[in-house]
PDB file of C-alpha atoms in Angstrom:
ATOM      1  CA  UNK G   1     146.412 -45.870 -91.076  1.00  0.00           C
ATOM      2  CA  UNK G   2     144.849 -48.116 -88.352  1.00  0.00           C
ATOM      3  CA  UNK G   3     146.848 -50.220 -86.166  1.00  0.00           C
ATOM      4  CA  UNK G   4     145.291 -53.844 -85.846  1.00  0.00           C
ATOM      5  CA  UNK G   5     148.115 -55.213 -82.989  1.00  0.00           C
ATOM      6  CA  UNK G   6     150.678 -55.834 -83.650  1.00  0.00           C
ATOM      7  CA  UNK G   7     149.764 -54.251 -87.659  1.00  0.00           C
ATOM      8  CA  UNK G   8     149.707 -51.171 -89.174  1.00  0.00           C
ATOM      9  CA  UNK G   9     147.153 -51.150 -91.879  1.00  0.00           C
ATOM     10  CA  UNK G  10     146.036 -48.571 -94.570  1.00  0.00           C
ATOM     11  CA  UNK G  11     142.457 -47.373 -94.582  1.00  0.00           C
ATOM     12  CA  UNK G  12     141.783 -48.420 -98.314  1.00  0.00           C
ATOM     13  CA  UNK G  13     143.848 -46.171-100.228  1.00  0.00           C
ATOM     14  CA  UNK G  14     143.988 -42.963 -98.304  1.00  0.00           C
ATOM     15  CA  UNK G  15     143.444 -39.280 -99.322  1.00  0.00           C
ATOM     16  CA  UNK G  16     144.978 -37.086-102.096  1.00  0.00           C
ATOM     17  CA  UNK G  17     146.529 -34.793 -99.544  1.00  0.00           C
ATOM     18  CA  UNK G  18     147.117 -34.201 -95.898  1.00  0.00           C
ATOM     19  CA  UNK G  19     145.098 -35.502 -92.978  1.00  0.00           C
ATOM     20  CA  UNK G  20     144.839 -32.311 -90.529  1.00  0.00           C
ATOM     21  CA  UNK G  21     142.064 -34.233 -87.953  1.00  0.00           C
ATOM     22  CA  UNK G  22     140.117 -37.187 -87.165  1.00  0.00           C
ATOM     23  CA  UNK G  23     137.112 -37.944 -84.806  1.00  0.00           C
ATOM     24  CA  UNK G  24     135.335 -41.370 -84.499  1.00  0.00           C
ATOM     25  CA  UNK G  25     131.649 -40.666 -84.326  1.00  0.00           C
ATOM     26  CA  UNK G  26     128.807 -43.365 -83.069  1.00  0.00           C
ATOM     27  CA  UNK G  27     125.439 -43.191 -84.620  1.00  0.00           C
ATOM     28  CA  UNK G  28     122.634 -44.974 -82.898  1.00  0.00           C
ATOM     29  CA  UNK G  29     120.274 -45.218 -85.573  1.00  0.00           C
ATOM     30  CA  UNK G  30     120.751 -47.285 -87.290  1.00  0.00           C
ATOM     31  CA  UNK G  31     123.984 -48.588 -85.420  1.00  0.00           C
ATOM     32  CA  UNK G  32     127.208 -48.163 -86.928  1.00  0.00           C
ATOM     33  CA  UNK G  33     130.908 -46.240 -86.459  1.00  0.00           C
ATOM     34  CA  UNK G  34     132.128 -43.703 -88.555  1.00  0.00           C
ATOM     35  CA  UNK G  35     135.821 -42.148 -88.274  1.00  0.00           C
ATOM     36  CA  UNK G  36     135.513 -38.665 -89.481  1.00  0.00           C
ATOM     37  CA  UNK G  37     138.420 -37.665 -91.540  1.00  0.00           C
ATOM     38  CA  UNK G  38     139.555 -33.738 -92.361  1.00  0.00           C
ATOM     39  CA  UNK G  39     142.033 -32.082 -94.263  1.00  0.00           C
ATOM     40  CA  UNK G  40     143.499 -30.499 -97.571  1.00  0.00           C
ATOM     41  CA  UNK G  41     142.609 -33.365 -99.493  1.00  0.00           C
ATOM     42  CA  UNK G  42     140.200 -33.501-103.107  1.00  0.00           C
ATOM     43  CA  UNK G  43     140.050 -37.395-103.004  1.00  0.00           C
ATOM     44  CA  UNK G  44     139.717 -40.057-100.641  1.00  0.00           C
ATOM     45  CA  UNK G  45     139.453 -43.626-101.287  1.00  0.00           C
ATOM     46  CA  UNK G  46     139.521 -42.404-104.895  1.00  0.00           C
ATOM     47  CA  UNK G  47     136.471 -41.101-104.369  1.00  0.00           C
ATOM     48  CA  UNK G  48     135.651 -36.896-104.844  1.00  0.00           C
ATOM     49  CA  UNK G  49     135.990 -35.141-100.870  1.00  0.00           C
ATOM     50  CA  UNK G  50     136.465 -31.915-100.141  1.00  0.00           C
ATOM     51  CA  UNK G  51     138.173 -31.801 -96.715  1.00  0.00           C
ATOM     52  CA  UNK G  52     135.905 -34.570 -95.427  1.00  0.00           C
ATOM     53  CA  UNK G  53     135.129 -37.769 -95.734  1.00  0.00           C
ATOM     54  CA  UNK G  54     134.194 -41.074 -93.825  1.00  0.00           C
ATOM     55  CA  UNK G  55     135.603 -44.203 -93.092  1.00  0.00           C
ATOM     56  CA  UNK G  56     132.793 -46.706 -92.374  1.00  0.00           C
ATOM     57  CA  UNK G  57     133.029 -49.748 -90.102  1.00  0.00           C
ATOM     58  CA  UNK G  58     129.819 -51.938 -88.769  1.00  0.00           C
ATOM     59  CA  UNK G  59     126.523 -51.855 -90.850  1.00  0.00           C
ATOM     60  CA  UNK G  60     128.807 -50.755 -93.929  1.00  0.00           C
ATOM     61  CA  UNK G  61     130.931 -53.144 -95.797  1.00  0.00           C
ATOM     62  CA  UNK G  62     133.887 -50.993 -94.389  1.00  0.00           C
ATOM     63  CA  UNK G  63     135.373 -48.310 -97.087  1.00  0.00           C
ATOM     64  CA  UNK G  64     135.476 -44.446 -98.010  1.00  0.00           C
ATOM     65  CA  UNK G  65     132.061 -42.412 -98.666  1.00  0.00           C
ATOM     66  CA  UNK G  66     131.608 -38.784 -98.909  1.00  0.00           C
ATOM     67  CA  UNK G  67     129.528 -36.552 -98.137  1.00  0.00           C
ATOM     68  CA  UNK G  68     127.804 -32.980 -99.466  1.00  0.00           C
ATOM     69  CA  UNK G  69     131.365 -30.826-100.448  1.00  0.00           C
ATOM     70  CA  UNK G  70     131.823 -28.262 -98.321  1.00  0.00           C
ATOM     71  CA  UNK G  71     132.419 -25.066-100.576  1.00  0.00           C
ATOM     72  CA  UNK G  72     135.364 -22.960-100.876  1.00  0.00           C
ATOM     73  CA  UNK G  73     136.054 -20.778 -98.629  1.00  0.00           C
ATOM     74  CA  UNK G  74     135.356 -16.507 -99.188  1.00  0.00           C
ATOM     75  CA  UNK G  75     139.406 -15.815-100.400  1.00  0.00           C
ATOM     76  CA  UNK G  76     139.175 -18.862-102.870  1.00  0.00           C
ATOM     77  CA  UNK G  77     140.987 -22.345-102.662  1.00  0.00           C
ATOM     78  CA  UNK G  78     139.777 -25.325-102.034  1.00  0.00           C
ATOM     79  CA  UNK G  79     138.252 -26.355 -98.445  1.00  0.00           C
ATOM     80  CA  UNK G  80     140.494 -27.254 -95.283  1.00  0.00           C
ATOM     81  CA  UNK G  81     139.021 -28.924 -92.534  1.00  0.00           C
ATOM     82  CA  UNK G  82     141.572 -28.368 -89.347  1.00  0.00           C
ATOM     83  CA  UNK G  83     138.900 -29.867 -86.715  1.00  0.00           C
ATOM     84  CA  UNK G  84     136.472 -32.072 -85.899  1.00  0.00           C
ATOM     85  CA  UNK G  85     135.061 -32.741 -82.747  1.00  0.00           C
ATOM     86  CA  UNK G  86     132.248 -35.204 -82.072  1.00  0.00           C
ATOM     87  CA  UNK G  87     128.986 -34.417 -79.703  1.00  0.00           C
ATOM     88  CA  UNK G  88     125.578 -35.541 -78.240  1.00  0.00           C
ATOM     89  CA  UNK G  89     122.642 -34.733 -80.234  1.00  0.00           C
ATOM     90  CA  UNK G  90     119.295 -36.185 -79.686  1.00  0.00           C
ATOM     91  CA  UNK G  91     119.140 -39.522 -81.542  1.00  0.00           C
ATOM     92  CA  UNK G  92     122.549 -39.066 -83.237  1.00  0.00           C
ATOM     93  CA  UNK G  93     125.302 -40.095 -80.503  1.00  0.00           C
ATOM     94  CA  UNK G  94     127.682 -38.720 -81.874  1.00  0.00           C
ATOM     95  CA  UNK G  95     127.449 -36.250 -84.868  1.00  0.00           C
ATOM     96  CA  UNK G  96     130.878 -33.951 -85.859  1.00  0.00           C
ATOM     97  CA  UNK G  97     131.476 -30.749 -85.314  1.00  0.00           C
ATOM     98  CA  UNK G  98     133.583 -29.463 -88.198  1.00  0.00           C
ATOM     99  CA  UNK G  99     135.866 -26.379 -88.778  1.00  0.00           C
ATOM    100  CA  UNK G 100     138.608 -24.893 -90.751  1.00  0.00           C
ATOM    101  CA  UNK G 101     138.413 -22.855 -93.930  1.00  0.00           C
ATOM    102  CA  UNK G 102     135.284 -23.190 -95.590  1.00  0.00           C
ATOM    103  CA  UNK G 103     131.593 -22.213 -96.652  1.00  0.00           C
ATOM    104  CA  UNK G 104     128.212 -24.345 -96.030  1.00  0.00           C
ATOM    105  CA  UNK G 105     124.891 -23.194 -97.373  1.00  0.00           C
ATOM    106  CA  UNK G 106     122.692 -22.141 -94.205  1.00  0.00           C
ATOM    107  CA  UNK G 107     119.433 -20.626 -94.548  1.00  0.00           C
ATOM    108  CA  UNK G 108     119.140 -19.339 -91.010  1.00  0.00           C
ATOM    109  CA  UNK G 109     122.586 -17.139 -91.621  1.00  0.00           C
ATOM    110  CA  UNK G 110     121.980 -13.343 -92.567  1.00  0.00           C
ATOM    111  CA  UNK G 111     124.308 -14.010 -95.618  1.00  0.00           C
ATOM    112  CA  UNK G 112     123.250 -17.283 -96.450  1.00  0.00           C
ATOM    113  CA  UNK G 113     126.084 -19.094 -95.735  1.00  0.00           C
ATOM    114  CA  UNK G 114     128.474 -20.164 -92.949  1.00  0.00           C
ATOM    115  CA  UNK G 115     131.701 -19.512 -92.623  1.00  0.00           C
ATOM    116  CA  UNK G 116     134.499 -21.990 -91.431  1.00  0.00           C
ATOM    117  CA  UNK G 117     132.531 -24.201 -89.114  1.00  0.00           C
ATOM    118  CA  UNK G 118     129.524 -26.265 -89.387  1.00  0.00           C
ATOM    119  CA  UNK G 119     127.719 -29.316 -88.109  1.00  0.00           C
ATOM    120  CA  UNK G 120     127.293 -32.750 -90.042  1.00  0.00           C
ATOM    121  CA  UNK G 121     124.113 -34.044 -88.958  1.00  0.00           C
ATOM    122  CA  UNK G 122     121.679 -37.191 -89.416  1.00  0.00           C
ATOM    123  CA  UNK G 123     121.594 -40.267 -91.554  1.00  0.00           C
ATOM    124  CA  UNK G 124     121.081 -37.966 -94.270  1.00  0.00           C
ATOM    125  CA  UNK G 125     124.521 -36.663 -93.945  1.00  0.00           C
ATOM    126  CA  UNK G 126     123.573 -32.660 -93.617  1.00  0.00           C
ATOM    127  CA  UNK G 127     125.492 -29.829 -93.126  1.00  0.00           C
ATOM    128  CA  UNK G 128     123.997 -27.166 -90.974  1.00  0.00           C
ATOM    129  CA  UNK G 129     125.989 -23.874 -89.680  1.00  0.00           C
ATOM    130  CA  UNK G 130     125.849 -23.212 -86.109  1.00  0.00           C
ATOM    131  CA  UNK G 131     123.283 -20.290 -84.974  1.00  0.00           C
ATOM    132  CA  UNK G 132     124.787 -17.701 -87.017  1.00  0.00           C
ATOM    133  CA  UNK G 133     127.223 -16.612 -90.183  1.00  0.00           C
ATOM    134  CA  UNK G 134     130.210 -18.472 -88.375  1.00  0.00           C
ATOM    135  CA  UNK G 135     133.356 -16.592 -87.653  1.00  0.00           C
ATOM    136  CA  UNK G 136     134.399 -14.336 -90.108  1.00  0.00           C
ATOM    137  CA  UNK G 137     138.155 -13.877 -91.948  1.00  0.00           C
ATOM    138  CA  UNK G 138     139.759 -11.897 -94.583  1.00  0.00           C
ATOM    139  CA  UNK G 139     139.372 -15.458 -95.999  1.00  0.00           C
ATOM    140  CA  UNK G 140     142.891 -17.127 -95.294  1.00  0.00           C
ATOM    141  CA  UNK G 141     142.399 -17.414 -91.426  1.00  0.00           C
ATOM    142  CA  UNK G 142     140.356 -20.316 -89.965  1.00  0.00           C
ATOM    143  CA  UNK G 143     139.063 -22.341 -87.154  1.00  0.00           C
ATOM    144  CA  UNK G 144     141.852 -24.624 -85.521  1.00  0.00           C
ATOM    145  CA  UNK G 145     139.968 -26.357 -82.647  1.00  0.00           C
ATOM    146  CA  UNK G 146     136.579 -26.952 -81.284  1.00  0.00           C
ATOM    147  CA  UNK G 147     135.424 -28.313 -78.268  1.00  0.00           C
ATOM    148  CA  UNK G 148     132.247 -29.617 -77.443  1.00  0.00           C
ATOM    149  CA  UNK G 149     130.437 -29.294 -73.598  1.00  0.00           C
ATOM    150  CA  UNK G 150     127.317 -29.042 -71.709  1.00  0.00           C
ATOM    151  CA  UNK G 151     126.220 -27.036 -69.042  1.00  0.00           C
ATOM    152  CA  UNK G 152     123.419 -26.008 -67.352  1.00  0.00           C
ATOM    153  CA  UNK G 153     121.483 -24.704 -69.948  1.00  0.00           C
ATOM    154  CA  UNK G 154     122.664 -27.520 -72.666  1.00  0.00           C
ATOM    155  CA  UNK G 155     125.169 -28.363 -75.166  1.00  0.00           C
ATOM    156  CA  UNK G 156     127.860 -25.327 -76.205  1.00  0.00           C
ATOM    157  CA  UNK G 157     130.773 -24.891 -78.540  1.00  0.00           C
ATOM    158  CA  UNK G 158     133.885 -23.337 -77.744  1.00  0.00           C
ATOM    159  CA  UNK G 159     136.113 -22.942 -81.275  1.00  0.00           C
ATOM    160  CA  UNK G 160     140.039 -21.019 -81.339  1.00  0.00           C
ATOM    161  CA  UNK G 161     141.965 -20.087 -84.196  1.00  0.00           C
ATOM    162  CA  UNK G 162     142.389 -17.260 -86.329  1.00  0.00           C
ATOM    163  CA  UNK G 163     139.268 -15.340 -87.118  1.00  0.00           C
ATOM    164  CA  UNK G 164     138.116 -11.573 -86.887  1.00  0.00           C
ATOM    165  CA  UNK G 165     134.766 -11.933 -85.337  1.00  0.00           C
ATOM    166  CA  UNK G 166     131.841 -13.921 -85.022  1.00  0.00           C
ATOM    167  CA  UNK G 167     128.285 -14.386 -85.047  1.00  0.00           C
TER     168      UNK G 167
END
């Protein structure tokens, strides 16, 4: 729900499930908001999600879309997103961070995939792990928070939660 003051309103007709996170996200070409939504949820605006989807306002007619699924994670289930946290990149104000308890496809990963975070990215709506496999689990343990900076040498990630390793 958004509130409009001084009223509450429903973003269309919700998700399936619960809502862990949320991040609004600013893309500059070409212009328009996004609110990135995560969770436990199969459905959103009666559309099929898998733990994410988008609420669009400006350049859209406002309204649920979806993007790639995310897969399940290693231990089975369905995909939980617990985080999202927007960042600078290039062109793309303000693409999400994502993580929680789930599997992308990433080339550039020694086991082809990555594991319970990843970046959305572009117009194109792509999911990319970050340098690496991702942080590893005995598959029910996941990331809980990220947070983006830059220093010196350019953007970083800093991610918490439950997870045995990573790399």
């Amino acid at each position: 729900a958004f509130l409009d003051p001084p009223v509450w309103e429903a973003l269309g007709t919700g998700t399936d499930d619960i809502v862990y996170a949320l991040a609004w996200g600013l893309y500059s070409s070409p212009p328009f908001d996004r609110l990135g939504v995560g969770g436990a949820f199969t459905m959103a605006g009666g559309l099929p999600a898998s733990g994410f989807a988008y609420w669009n306002l400006n350049g859209f007619d406002g309204g649920w879309s979806t993007v790639d699924p995310l897969l399940p994670p290693q231990g089975g289930g369905i995909p939980v997103v617990h985080t999202i946290a927007a960042f600078q990149h290039g062109d793309y104000l303000r693409p999400f961070n994502v993580g929680g308890l789930f599997r992308v496809p990433d080339a550039g990963s020694p086991t082809g995939f990555s594991n319970n975070i990843a970046r959305l990215l572009g117009i194109n709506d792509d999911w990319f792990g970050l340098d690496g496999a991702g942080v590893t689990s005995d598959g029910n343990h996941a990331v809980r928070i990220i947070a983006p900076a830059v220093d010196q040498s350019g953007p970083a990630t800093f991610v918490g939660g439950e997870f045995a390793s990573f790399n």
